[in-house]
């Protein structure tokens, strides 16, 4: 009788385990990867979650689980987070900012990845030998065309102290997107007869030193390049520029909220929302058919009233004040 008792117990345990396993599979799991903590990009996550909720997927309804992890700017931590999601076999990954998207794309070719606050695949150097993007990449992306508009706005706001307008910028030489943006801006500056002084750096820890070096070159304005280093070190950059009375212009609306004068760029909340709508379609259909990385749809011209007042800048009427 005892062996039968043990067999029954084992059988019952197996049934319970199977049931639990089945329950887990009925609730899709989203692995959300943030590369770093930043107030400018935080609305993307909110937009992504709101899009899922509007489409019927929320943790309140217990029909989805969102596992959120932030690498806090650490590449080893970011890699560990992505590896963990891959090992868990999450149903999809949501990646916020370039580094998150690149890392996820390098670690899995099967789990659907829904990108936000990330550039087009070509700029991330993720295209294969055939020139095609990885088949599991989706979401909303941006190219560099909007940077042209953002940079071209500077002469509309500012007159040079003497002769040609001199604009300074820093760029992360280890980020392909940042280097490409710098090269594009250099070409545009040459066409516009603007002197561009661009200095490289490798991490946000170097931002203060490099920014001070730029400010010592008597620049008229600072252009905040769209890369992770500028995002994470922006308060340091802003403090240094304000002390030297040098206004900051950018292509990122979130940086305007943090003190830059003006920008033409993507609405970060809507960027995340757009990626979330694609993710919701996948969750509904269990298929990625018809999905592909698409260009971000909502861009805004925005300005910071306090910054504009500080530098006595008259803002064109088609710019909207940030709240």
PDB file of C-alpha atoms in Angstrom:
ATOM      1  CA  UNK A   1       0.000   0.000   0.000  1.00  0.00           C
ATOM      2  CA  UNK A   2       2.823   2.423   0.790  1.00  0.00           C
ATOM      3  CA  UNK A   3       4.306   2.369  -2.732  1.00  0.00           C
ATOM      4  CA  UNK A   4       0.834   3.089  -4.122  1.00  0.00           C
ATOM      5  CA  UNK A   5       0.514   5.954  -1.679  1.00  0.00           C
ATOM      6  CA  UNK A   6       3.795   7.442  -2.859  1.00  0.00           C
ATOM      7  CA  UNK A   7       2.858   6.988  -6.512  1.00  0.00           C
ATOM      8  CA  UNK A   8      -0.439   8.766  -5.884  1.00  0.00           C
ATOM      9  CA  UNK A   9       1.356  11.635  -4.151  1.00  0.00           C
ATOM     10  CA  UNK A  10       3.821  11.989  -7.012  1.00  0.00           C
ATOM     11  CA  UNK A  11       0.965  11.878  -9.519  1.00  0.00           C
ATOM     12  CA  UNK A  12      -0.946  14.568  -7.595  1.00  0.00           C
ATOM     13  CA  UNK A  13       2.159  16.772  -7.409  1.00  0.00           C
ATOM     14  CA  UNK A  14       2.680  16.402 -11.141  1.00  0.00           C
ATOM     15  CA  UNK A  15      -0.917  17.439 -11.810  1.00  0.00           C
ATOM     16  CA  UNK A  16      -0.598  20.530  -9.593  1.00  0.00           C
ATOM     17  CA  UNK A  17       2.678  21.436 -11.232  1.00  0.00           C
ATOM     18  CA  UNK A  18       1.177  21.037 -14.679  1.00  0.00           C
ATOM     19  CA  UNK A  19      -1.758  23.209 -13.711  1.00  0.00           C
ATOM     20  CA  UNK A  20       0.508  25.939 -12.423  1.00  0.00           C
ATOM     21  CA  UNK A  21       2.582  25.690 -15.561  1.00  0.00           C
ATOM     22  CA  UNK A  22      -0.539  25.990 -17.637  1.00  0.00           C
ATOM     23  CA  UNK A  23      -1.710  29.016 -15.648  1.00  0.00           C
ATOM     24  CA  UNK A  24       1.600  30.723 -16.274  1.00  0.00           C
ATOM     25  CA  UNK A  25       1.325  30.179 -20.013  1.00  0.00           C
ATOM     26  CA  UNK A  26      -2.153  31.691 -20.173  1.00  0.00           C
ATOM     27  CA  UNK A  27      -0.775  35.076 -19.063  1.00  0.00           C
ATOM     28  CA  UNK A  28       1.659  36.595 -21.578  1.00  0.00           C
ATOM     29  CA  UNK A  29       4.828  38.097 -20.118  1.00  0.00           C
ATOM     30  CA  UNK A  30       6.390  41.316 -21.388  1.00  0.00           C
ATOM     31  CA  UNK A  31      10.031  41.960 -20.562  1.00  0.00           C
ATOM     32  CA  UNK A  32      10.526  45.746 -20.539  1.00  0.00           C
ATOM     33  CA  UNK A  33      14.167  46.850 -20.758  1.00  0.00           C
ATOM     34  CA  UNK A  34      15.251  50.416 -19.939  1.00  0.00           C
ATOM     35  CA  UNK A  35      18.907  51.241 -20.516  1.00  0.00           C
ATOM     36  CA  UNK A  36      19.072  53.991 -17.908  1.00  0.00           C
ATOM     37  CA  UNK A  37      17.019  56.134 -15.514  1.00  0.00           C
ATOM     38  CA  UNK A  38      16.023  59.381 -17.167  1.00  0.00           C
ATOM     39  CA  UNK A  39      13.074  61.754 -16.841  1.00  0.00           C
ATOM     40  CA  UNK A  40      13.164  62.524 -20.564  1.00  0.00           C
ATOM     41  CA  UNK A  41      12.546  58.951 -21.683  1.00  0.00           C
ATOM     42  CA  UNK A  42      10.288  57.804 -18.819  1.00  0.00           C
ATOM     43  CA  UNK A  43       7.079  58.821 -20.687  1.00  0.00           C
ATOM     44  CA  UNK A  44       7.853  56.179 -23.335  1.00  0.00           C
ATOM     45  CA  UNK A  45       7.238  53.393 -20.843  1.00  0.00           C
ATOM     46  CA  UNK A  46       4.011  55.067 -19.693  1.00  0.00           C
ATOM     47  CA  UNK A  47       2.835  55.366 -23.281  1.00  0.00           C
ATOM     48  CA  UNK A  48       3.666  51.741 -24.008  1.00  0.00           C
ATOM     49  CA  UNK A  49       1.720  50.474 -20.982  1.00  0.00           C
ATOM     50  CA  UNK A  50      -1.214  52.793 -21.750  1.00  0.00           C
ATOM     51  CA  UNK A  51      -1.433  51.442 -25.299  1.00  0.00           C
ATOM     52  CA  UNK A  52      -1.552  47.876 -23.983  1.00  0.00           C
ATOM     53  CA  UNK A  53      -4.244  48.853 -21.479  1.00  0.00           C
ATOM     54  CA  UNK A  54      -6.366  50.574 -24.114  1.00  0.00           C
ATOM     55  CA  UNK A  55      -6.206  47.368 -26.128  1.00  0.00           C
ATOM     56  CA  UNK A  56      -7.375  45.264 -23.198  1.00  0.00           C
ATOM     57  CA  UNK A  57      -4.074  44.118 -21.669  1.00  0.00           C
ATOM     58  CA  UNK A  58      -3.258  45.229 -18.128  1.00  0.00           C
ATOM     59  CA  UNK A  59      -1.903  43.836 -14.909  1.00  0.00           C
ATOM     60  CA  UNK A  60      -5.041  45.149 -13.171  1.00  0.00           C
ATOM     61  CA  UNK A  61      -7.088  42.709 -15.234  1.00  0.00           C
ATOM     62  CA  UNK A  62      -4.469  40.013 -14.590  1.00  0.00           C
ATOM     63  CA  UNK A  63      -4.291  39.149 -18.276  1.00  0.00           C
ATOM     64  CA  UNK A  64      -0.677  40.249 -18.733  1.00  0.00           C
ATOM     65  CA  UNK A  65       2.506  40.450 -16.699  1.00  0.00           C
ATOM     66  CA  UNK A  66       5.025  43.233 -17.274  1.00  0.00           C
ATOM     67  CA  UNK A  67       8.479  42.561 -15.881  1.00  0.00           C
ATOM     68  CA  UNK A  68      10.356  45.867 -15.766  1.00  0.00           C
ATOM     69  CA  UNK A  69      14.126  46.194 -15.411  1.00  0.00           C
ATOM     70  CA  UNK A  70      16.401  49.232 -15.631  1.00  0.00           C
ATOM     71  CA  UNK A  71      20.124  48.831 -16.271  1.00  0.00           C
ATOM     72  CA  UNK A  72      20.924  52.216 -14.682  1.00  0.00           C
ATOM     73  CA  UNK A  73      23.434  52.954 -17.424  1.00  0.00           C
ATOM     74  CA  UNK A  74      25.473  49.777 -16.895  1.00  0.00           C
ATOM     75  CA  UNK A  75      26.227  47.731 -20.028  1.00  0.00           C
ATOM     76  CA  UNK A  76      26.948  44.504 -18.042  1.00  0.00           C
ATOM     77  CA  UNK A  77      23.653  44.940 -16.176  1.00  0.00           C
ATOM     78  CA  UNK A  78      21.806  45.572 -19.424  1.00  0.00           C
ATOM     79  CA  UNK A  79      23.233  42.378 -20.903  1.00  0.00           C
ATOM     80  CA  UNK A  80      22.267  40.448 -17.778  1.00  0.00           C
ATOM     81  CA  UNK A  81      18.697  41.768 -17.914  1.00  0.00           C
ATOM     82  CA  UNK A  82      18.253  40.788 -21.554  1.00  0.00           C
ATOM     83  CA  UNK A  83      19.800  37.360 -20.977  1.00  0.00           C
ATOM     84  CA  UNK A  84      17.383  36.804 -18.095  1.00  0.00           C
ATOM     85  CA  UNK A  85      14.351  37.669 -20.235  1.00  0.00           C
ATOM     86  CA  UNK A  86      15.616  35.381 -22.994  1.00  0.00           C
ATOM     87  CA  UNK A  87      16.102  32.508 -20.554  1.00  0.00           C
ATOM     88  CA  UNK A  88      12.607  33.077 -19.161  1.00  0.00           C
ATOM     89  CA  UNK A  89      11.256  32.932 -22.721  1.00  0.00           C
ATOM     90  CA  UNK A  90       9.119  36.031 -22.263  1.00  0.00           C
ATOM     91  CA  UNK A  91       6.442  36.455 -24.906  1.00  0.00           C
ATOM     92  CA  UNK A  92       7.895  39.729 -26.107  1.00  0.00           C
ATOM     93  CA  UNK A  93      10.453  42.349 -25.171  1.00  0.00           C
ATOM     94  CA  UNK A  94       9.952  46.106 -25.100  1.00  0.00           C
ATOM     95  CA  UNK A  95      13.200  48.046 -25.436  1.00  0.00           C
ATOM     96  CA  UNK A  96      13.654  51.704 -24.568  1.00  0.00           C
ATOM     97  CA  UNK A  97      16.591  53.582 -26.116  1.00  0.00           C
ATOM     98  CA  UNK A  98      19.187  52.422 -28.588  1.00  0.00           C
ATOM     99  CA  UNK A  99      21.403  50.329 -26.320  1.00  0.00           C
ATOM    100  CA  UNK A 100      18.460  48.263 -25.072  1.00  0.00           C
ATOM    101  CA  UNK A 101      17.305  47.566 -28.622  1.00  0.00           C
ATOM    102  CA  UNK A 102      20.771  46.633 -29.862  1.00  0.00           C
ATOM    103  CA  UNK A 103      21.455  44.335 -26.901  1.00  0.00           C
ATOM    104  CA  UNK A 104      18.117  42.549 -27.253  1.00  0.00           C
ATOM    105  CA  UNK A 105      18.583  42.100 -31.005  1.00  0.00           C
ATOM    106  CA  UNK A 106      22.018  40.583 -30.410  1.00  0.00           C
ATOM    107  CA  UNK A 107      20.727  38.104 -27.828  1.00  0.00           C
ATOM    108  CA  UNK A 108      17.603  36.706 -29.466  1.00  0.00           C
ATOM    109  CA  UNK A 109      16.372  36.120 -33.000  1.00  0.00           C
ATOM    110  CA  UNK A 110      13.041  34.588 -31.991  1.00  0.00           C
ATOM    111  CA  UNK A 111      11.437  36.703 -29.251  1.00  0.00           C
ATOM    112  CA  UNK A 112       9.604  39.693 -30.810  1.00  0.00           C
ATOM    113  CA  UNK A 113      11.254  42.988 -29.828  1.00  0.00           C
ATOM    114  CA  UNK A 114       9.196  46.191 -29.816  1.00  0.00           C
ATOM    115  CA  UNK A 115      11.550  49.167 -29.883  1.00  0.00           C
ATOM    116  CA  UNK A 116      11.016  52.764 -28.792  1.00  0.00           C
ATOM    117  CA  UNK A 117      13.295  55.807 -28.460  1.00  0.00           C
ATOM    118  CA  UNK A 118      15.566  54.010 -30.923  1.00  0.00           C
ATOM    119  CA  UNK A 119      16.842  54.808 -34.428  1.00  0.00           C
ATOM    120  CA  UNK A 120      16.212  52.890 -37.614  1.00  0.00           C
ATOM    121  CA  UNK A 121      17.910  49.506 -37.878  1.00  0.00           C
ATOM    122  CA  UNK A 122      20.534  50.775 -40.336  1.00  0.00           C
ATOM    123  CA  UNK A 123      21.752  53.383 -37.843  1.00  0.00           C
ATOM    124  CA  UNK A 124      22.057  50.685 -35.172  1.00  0.00           C
ATOM    125  CA  UNK A 125      24.279  48.629 -37.520  1.00  0.00           C
ATOM    126  CA  UNK A 126      21.979  45.611 -37.139  1.00  0.00           C
ATOM    127  CA  UNK A 127      21.369  44.846 -40.795  1.00  0.00           C
ATOM    128  CA  UNK A 128      22.591  41.470 -42.005  1.00  0.00           C
ATOM    129  CA  UNK A 129      24.858  40.776 -44.975  1.00  0.00           C
ATOM    130  CA  UNK A 130      21.718  40.789 -47.133  1.00  0.00           C
ATOM    131  CA  UNK A 131      20.902  44.322 -45.974  1.00  0.00           C
ATOM    132  CA  UNK A 132      17.798  43.169 -44.124  1.00  0.00           C
ATOM    133  CA  UNK A 133      16.840  43.843 -40.521  1.00  0.00           C
ATOM    134  CA  UNK A 134      16.464  40.982 -38.020  1.00  0.00           C
ATOM    135  CA  UNK A 135      13.022  39.443 -38.530  1.00  0.00           C
ATOM    136  CA  UNK A 136      12.048  39.859 -34.851  1.00  0.00           C
ATOM    137  CA  UNK A 137      12.446  43.658 -34.687  1.00  0.00           C
ATOM    138  CA  UNK A 138       9.318  45.833 -34.527  1.00  0.00           C
ATOM    139  CA  UNK A 139       8.102  48.997 -32.829  1.00  0.00           C
ATOM    140  CA  UNK A 140       8.645  52.691 -33.578  1.00  0.00           C
ATOM    141  CA  UNK A 141      11.964  54.154 -34.730  1.00  0.00           C
ATOM    142  CA  UNK A 142      13.456  57.424 -35.933  1.00  0.00           C
ATOM    143  CA  UNK A 143      15.972  58.423 -38.595  1.00  0.00           C
ATOM    144  CA  UNK A 144      18.219  61.500 -38.564  1.00  0.00           C
ATOM    145  CA  UNK A 145      16.116  63.756 -40.801  1.00  0.00           C
ATOM    146  CA  UNK A 146      14.505  65.536 -37.867  1.00  0.00           C
ATOM    147  CA  UNK A 147      17.951  66.553 -36.594  1.00  0.00           C
ATOM    148  CA  UNK A 148      18.358  68.713 -39.694  1.00  0.00           C
ATOM    149  CA  UNK A 149      15.274  70.701 -38.736  1.00  0.00           C
ATOM    150  CA  UNK A 150      16.323  70.945 -35.093  1.00  0.00           C
ATOM    151  CA  UNK A 151      19.809  72.208 -35.907  1.00  0.00           C
ATOM    152  CA  UNK A 152      18.553  74.539 -38.642  1.00  0.00           C
ATOM    153  CA  UNK A 153      16.303  76.227 -36.083  1.00  0.00           C
ATOM    154  CA  UNK A 154      19.272  77.630 -34.134  1.00  0.00           C
ATOM    155  CA  UNK A 155      19.887  80.654 -36.434  1.00  0.00           C
ATOM    156  CA  UNK A 156      16.178  81.480 -36.125  1.00  0.00           C
ATOM    157  CA  UNK A 157      16.607  81.925 -32.390  1.00  0.00           C
ATOM    158  CA  UNK A 158      20.136  83.237 -32.049  1.00  0.00           C
ATOM    159  CA  UNK A 159      22.520  85.785 -33.544  1.00  0.00           C
ATOM    160  CA  UNK A 160      26.286  85.175 -33.373  1.00  0.00           C
ATOM    161  CA  UNK A 161      28.391  87.155 -30.918  1.00  0.00           C
ATOM    162  CA  UNK A 162      30.812  87.931 -33.721  1.00  0.00           C
ATOM    163  CA  UNK A 163      31.004  86.844 -37.371  1.00  0.00           C
ATOM    164  CA  UNK A 164      29.845  83.235 -37.926  1.00  0.00           C
ATOM    165  CA  UNK A 165      27.596  81.385 -35.524  1.00  0.00           C
ATOM    166  CA  UNK A 166      29.632  78.907 -33.454  1.00  0.00           C
ATOM    167  CA  UNK A 167      27.827  75.836 -32.089  1.00  0.00           C
ATOM    168  CA  UNK A 168      29.379  73.248 -29.798  1.00  0.00           C
ATOM    169  CA  UNK A 169      28.336  69.651 -29.213  1.00  0.00           C
ATOM    170  CA  UNK A 170      29.603  66.490 -27.589  1.00  0.00           C
ATOM    171  CA  UNK A 171      29.100  62.999 -28.952  1.00  0.00           C
ATOM    172  CA  UNK A 172      29.686  59.467 -27.746  1.00  0.00           C
ATOM    173  CA  UNK A 173      32.268  57.924 -30.065  1.00  0.00           C
ATOM    174  CA  UNK A 174      31.252  54.409 -28.956  1.00  0.00           C
ATOM    175  CA  UNK A 175      27.602  54.877 -30.052  1.00  0.00           C
ATOM    176  CA  UNK A 176      27.083  54.451 -33.835  1.00  0.00           C
ATOM    177  CA  UNK A 177      23.917  56.565 -33.700  1.00  0.00           C
ATOM    178  CA  UNK A 178      25.760  59.417 -31.973  1.00  0.00           C
ATOM    179  CA  UNK A 179      28.661  59.346 -34.448  1.00  0.00           C
ATOM    180  CA  UNK A 180      26.277  59.293 -37.417  1.00  0.00           C
ATOM    181  CA  UNK A 181      24.351  62.240 -35.964  1.00  0.00           C
ATOM    182  CA  UNK A 182      27.585  64.184 -35.438  1.00  0.00           C
ATOM    183  CA  UNK A 183      28.657  63.571 -39.034  1.00  0.00           C
ATOM    184  CA  UNK A 184      25.274  64.625 -40.332  1.00  0.00           C
ATOM    185  CA  UNK A 185      25.287  67.817 -38.246  1.00  0.00           C
ATOM    186  CA  UNK A 186      28.820  68.630 -39.409  1.00  0.00           C
ATOM    187  CA  UNK A 187      27.703  68.399 -43.035  1.00  0.00           C
ATOM    188  CA  UNK A 188      24.665  70.565 -42.326  1.00  0.00           C
ATOM    189  CA  UNK A 189      26.740  73.145 -40.429  1.00  0.00           C
ATOM    190  CA  UNK A 190      29.105  73.455 -43.392  1.00  0.00           C
ATOM    191  CA  UNK A 191      26.179  74.150 -45.729  1.00  0.00           C
ATOM    192  CA  UNK A 192      24.723  76.736 -43.332  1.00  0.00           C
ATOM    193  CA  UNK A 193      28.053  78.515 -42.802  1.00  0.00           C
ATOM    194  CA  UNK A 194      28.013  77.605 -39.102  1.00  0.00           C
ATOM    195  CA  UNK A 195      31.199  76.674 -37.283  1.00  0.00           C
ATOM    196  CA  UNK A 196      30.642  73.375 -35.454  1.00  0.00           C
ATOM    197  CA  UNK A 197      33.012  72.350 -32.669  1.00  0.00           C
ATOM    198  CA  UNK A 198      32.366  68.705 -31.745  1.00  0.00           C
ATOM    199  CA  UNK A 199      34.277  66.946 -28.986  1.00  0.00           C
ATOM    200  CA  UNK A 200      34.112  63.195 -28.290  1.00  0.00           C
ATOM    201  CA  UNK A 201      33.640  61.446 -24.976  1.00  0.00           C
ATOM    202  CA  UNK A 202      33.115  57.867 -23.832  1.00  0.00           C
ATOM    203  CA  UNK A 203      30.838  58.163 -20.809  1.00  0.00           C
ATOM    204  CA  UNK A 204      28.645  60.579 -18.883  1.00  0.00           C
ATOM    205  CA  UNK A 205      31.425  60.838 -16.283  1.00  0.00           C
ATOM    206  CA  UNK A 206      33.421  62.843 -18.859  1.00  0.00           C
ATOM    207  CA  UNK A 207      30.555  65.218 -19.654  1.00  0.00           C
ATOM    208  CA  UNK A 208      31.483  68.065 -17.321  1.00  0.00           C
ATOM    209  CA  UNK A 209      35.119  68.151 -18.378  1.00  0.00           C
ATOM    210  CA  UNK A 210      34.341  67.993 -22.104  1.00  0.00           C
ATOM    211  CA  UNK A 211      31.525  70.553 -21.836  1.00  0.00           C
ATOM    212  CA  UNK A 212      33.853  72.958 -20.042  1.00  0.00           C
ATOM    213  CA  UNK A 213      36.394  72.478 -22.848  1.00  0.00           C
ATOM    214  CA  UNK A 214      33.702  73.432 -25.378  1.00  0.00           C
ATOM    215  CA  UNK A 215      32.615  76.477 -23.396  1.00  0.00           C
ATOM    216  CA  UNK A 216      36.193  77.697 -23.283  1.00  0.00           C
ATOM    217  CA  UNK A 217      36.084  77.925 -27.100  1.00  0.00           C
ATOM    218  CA  UNK A 218      33.576  80.810 -26.951  1.00  0.00           C
ATOM    219  CA  UNK A 219      30.630  78.982 -28.516  1.00  0.00           C
ATOM    220  CA  UNK A 220      27.331  80.788 -29.125  1.00  0.00           C
ATOM    221  CA  UNK A 221      25.139  77.758 -28.460  1.00  0.00           C
ATOM    222  CA  UNK A 222      25.307  74.116 -27.407  1.00  0.00           C
ATOM    223  CA  UNK A 223      23.493  71.458 -29.426  1.00  0.00           C
ATOM    224  CA  UNK A 224      22.422  68.464 -27.343  1.00  0.00           C
ATOM    225  CA  UNK A 225      23.022  65.455 -29.563  1.00  0.00           C
ATOM    226  CA  UNK A 226      20.490  62.600 -29.187  1.00  0.00           C
ATOM    227  CA  UNK A 227      22.567  59.948 -27.422  1.00  0.00           C
ATOM    228  CA  UNK A 228      22.476  58.143 -24.096  1.00  0.00           C
ATOM    229  CA  UNK A 229      25.431  60.055 -22.663  1.00  0.00           C
ATOM    230  CA  UNK A 230      23.798  63.435 -23.223  1.00  0.00           C
ATOM    231  CA  UNK A 231      20.522  62.196 -21.768  1.00  0.00           C
ATOM    232  CA  UNK A 232      22.107  60.884 -18.578  1.00  0.00           C
ATOM    233  CA  UNK A 233      24.472  63.845 -18.072  1.00  0.00           C
ATOM    234  CA  UNK A 234      22.128  66.613 -19.166  1.00  0.00           C
ATOM    235  CA  UNK A 235      21.832  68.352 -15.784  1.00  0.00           C
ATOM    236  CA  UNK A 236      25.632  68.580 -15.621  1.00  0.00           C
ATOM    237  CA  UNK A 237      25.753  70.004 -19.155  1.00  0.00           C
ATOM    238  CA  UNK A 238      22.933  72.457 -18.421  1.00  0.00           C
ATOM    239  CA  UNK A 239      24.562  73.773 -15.253  1.00  0.00           C
ATOM    240  CA  UNK A 240      27.859  74.419 -17.036  1.00  0.00           C
ATOM    241  CA  UNK A 241      26.155  76.115 -20.004  1.00  0.00           C
ATOM    242  CA  UNK A 242      23.959  78.306 -17.795  1.00  0.00           C
ATOM    243  CA  UNK A 243      26.999  79.476 -15.850  1.00  0.00           C
ATOM    244  CA  UNK A 244      28.579  80.645 -19.126  1.00  0.00           C
ATOM    245  CA  UNK A 245      25.271  82.013 -20.515  1.00  0.00           C
ATOM    246  CA  UNK A 246      25.262  79.601 -23.431  1.00  0.00           C
ATOM    247  CA  UNK A 247      21.775  78.404 -24.508  1.00  0.00           C
ATOM    248  CA  UNK A 248      21.135  74.748 -25.343  1.00  0.00           C
ATOM    249  CA  UNK A 249      19.175  73.590 -28.377  1.00  0.00           C
ATOM    250  CA  UNK A 250      18.244  69.996 -29.102  1.00  0.00           C
ATOM    251  CA  UNK A 251      16.170  67.553 -31.121  1.00  0.00           C
ATOM    252  CA  UNK A 252      14.652  65.975 -27.995  1.00  0.00           C
ATOM    253  CA  UNK A 253      11.448  67.405 -26.523  1.00  0.00           C
ATOM    254  CA  UNK A 254      12.203  65.809 -23.158  1.00  0.00           C
ATOM    255  CA  UNK A 255      15.423  67.813 -22.835  1.00  0.00           C
ATOM    256  CA  UNK A 256      13.458  71.027 -23.359  1.00  0.00           C
ATOM    257  CA  UNK A 257      11.426  70.169 -20.280  1.00  0.00           C
ATOM    258  CA  UNK A 258      14.719  69.808 -18.434  1.00  0.00           C
ATOM    259  CA  UNK A 259      16.075  73.203 -19.478  1.00  0.00           C
ATOM    260  CA  UNK A 260      17.033  73.340 -23.166  1.00  0.00           C
ATOM    261  CA  UNK A 261      15.589  76.309 -25.075  1.00  0.00           C
ATOM    262  CA  UNK A 262      13.818  74.568 -27.952  1.00  0.00           C
ATOM    263  CA  UNK A 263      13.513  71.394 -30.004  1.00  0.00           C
ATOM    264  CA  UNK A 264      11.802  69.770 -32.928  1.00  0.00           C
ATOM    265  CA  UNK A 265      11.477  66.114 -32.123  1.00  0.00           C
ATOM    266  CA  UNK A 266       9.381  63.113 -31.255  1.00  0.00           C
ATOM    267  CA  UNK A 267       6.805  63.173 -28.487  1.00  0.00           C
ATOM    268  CA  UNK A 268       8.306  60.521 -26.201  1.00  0.00           C
ATOM    269  CA  UNK A 269       4.971  59.408 -24.707  1.00  0.00           C
ATOM    270  CA  UNK A 270       3.477  58.936 -28.175  1.00  0.00           C
ATOM    271  CA  UNK A 271       6.634  57.112 -29.274  1.00  0.00           C
ATOM    272  CA  UNK A 272       6.102  54.526 -26.555  1.00  0.00           C
ATOM    273  CA  UNK A 273       2.365  54.428 -27.264  1.00  0.00           C
ATOM    274  CA  UNK A 274       3.019  53.676 -30.933  1.00  0.00           C
ATOM    275  CA  UNK A 275       5.299  50.760 -30.012  1.00  0.00           C
ATOM    276  CA  UNK A 276       2.698  49.562 -27.505  1.00  0.00           C
ATOM    277  CA  UNK A 277       0.000  49.444 -30.164  1.00  0.00           C
ATOM    278  CA  UNK A 278       2.146  47.097 -32.228  1.00  0.00           C
ATOM    279  CA  UNK A 279       2.816  44.930 -29.176  1.00  0.00           C
ATOM    280  CA  UNK A 280      -0.917  44.794 -28.462  1.00  0.00           C
ATOM    281  CA  UNK A 281      -1.606  43.629 -32.018  1.00  0.00           C
ATOM    282  CA  UNK A 282       0.889  40.827 -31.542  1.00  0.00           C
ATOM    283  CA  UNK A 283      -0.703  39.815 -28.228  1.00  0.00           C
ATOM    284  CA  UNK A 284      -4.139  39.741 -29.837  1.00  0.00           C
ATOM    285  CA  UNK A 285      -3.184  37.762 -32.919  1.00  0.00           C
ATOM    286  CA  UNK A 286      -0.179  35.759 -31.631  1.00  0.00           C
ATOM    287  CA  UNK A 287       1.412  36.691 -34.944  1.00  0.00           C
ATOM    288  CA  UNK A 288       3.839  39.319 -36.218  1.00  0.00           C
ATOM    289  CA  UNK A 289       2.412  39.185 -39.726  1.00  0.00           C
ATOM    290  CA  UNK A 290       2.137  42.683 -41.149  1.00  0.00           C
ATOM    291  CA  UNK A 291       4.324  44.226 -38.432  1.00  0.00           C
ATOM    292  CA  UNK A 292       7.622  45.984 -39.041  1.00  0.00           C
ATOM    293  CA  UNK A 293       9.629  48.843 -37.543  1.00  0.00           C
ATOM    294  CA  UNK A 294       7.742  52.022 -38.443  1.00  0.00           C
ATOM    295  CA  UNK A 295       8.749  55.662 -38.285  1.00  0.00           C
ATOM    296  CA  UNK A 296       7.625  57.598 -35.246  1.00  0.00           C
ATOM    297  CA  UNK A 297       4.457  59.498 -36.143  1.00  0.00           C
ATOM    298  CA  UNK A 298       4.145  62.370 -33.646  1.00  0.00           C
ATOM    299  CA  UNK A 299       6.743  65.155 -33.589  1.00  0.00           C
ATOM    300  CA  UNK A 300       6.466  68.566 -31.927  1.00  0.00           C
ATOM    301  CA  UNK A 301       8.104  71.972 -31.951  1.00  0.00           C
ATOM    302  CA  UNK A 302       8.486  72.905 -28.312  1.00  0.00           C
ATOM    303  CA  UNK A 303      10.250  75.525 -26.212  1.00  0.00           C
ATOM    304  CA  UNK A 304      11.002  76.193 -22.558  1.00  0.00           C
ATOM    305  CA  UNK A 305       9.584  79.610 -21.538  1.00  0.00           C
ATOM    306  CA  UNK A 306      12.008  80.037 -18.623  1.00  0.00           C
ATOM    307  CA  UNK A 307      15.044  79.263 -20.790  1.00  0.00           C
ATOM    308  CA  UNK A 308      13.812  81.539 -23.584  1.00  0.00           C
ATOM    309  CA  UNK A 309      13.324  84.375 -21.086  1.00  0.00           C
ATOM    310  CA  UNK A 310      16.784  83.852 -19.579  1.00  0.00           C
ATOM    311  CA  UNK A 311      18.424  84.305 -22.984  1.00  0.00           C
ATOM    312  CA  UNK A 312      15.989  86.962 -24.297  1.00  0.00           C
ATOM    313  CA  UNK A 313      14.989  84.682 -27.161  1.00  0.00           C
ATOM    314  CA  UNK A 314      11.867  85.395 -29.189  1.00  0.00           C
ATOM    315  CA  UNK A 315      10.168  82.118 -30.039  1.00  0.00           C
ATOM    316  CA  UNK A 316       8.319  81.632 -33.369  1.00  0.00           C
ATOM    317  CA  UNK A 317       4.528  81.212 -32.987  1.00  0.00           C
ATOM    318  CA  UNK A 318       4.564  77.616 -34.285  1.00  0.00           C
ATOM    319  CA  UNK A 319       6.428  76.447 -31.151  1.00  0.00           C
ATOM    320  CA  UNK A 320       4.476  75.120 -28.180  1.00  0.00           C
ATOM    321  CA  UNK A 321       5.518  75.847 -24.595  1.00  0.00           C
ATOM    322  CA  UNK A 322       6.371  72.771 -22.521  1.00  0.00           C
ATOM    323  CA  UNK A 323       4.452  72.287 -19.289  1.00  0.00           C
TER     324      UNK A 323
END
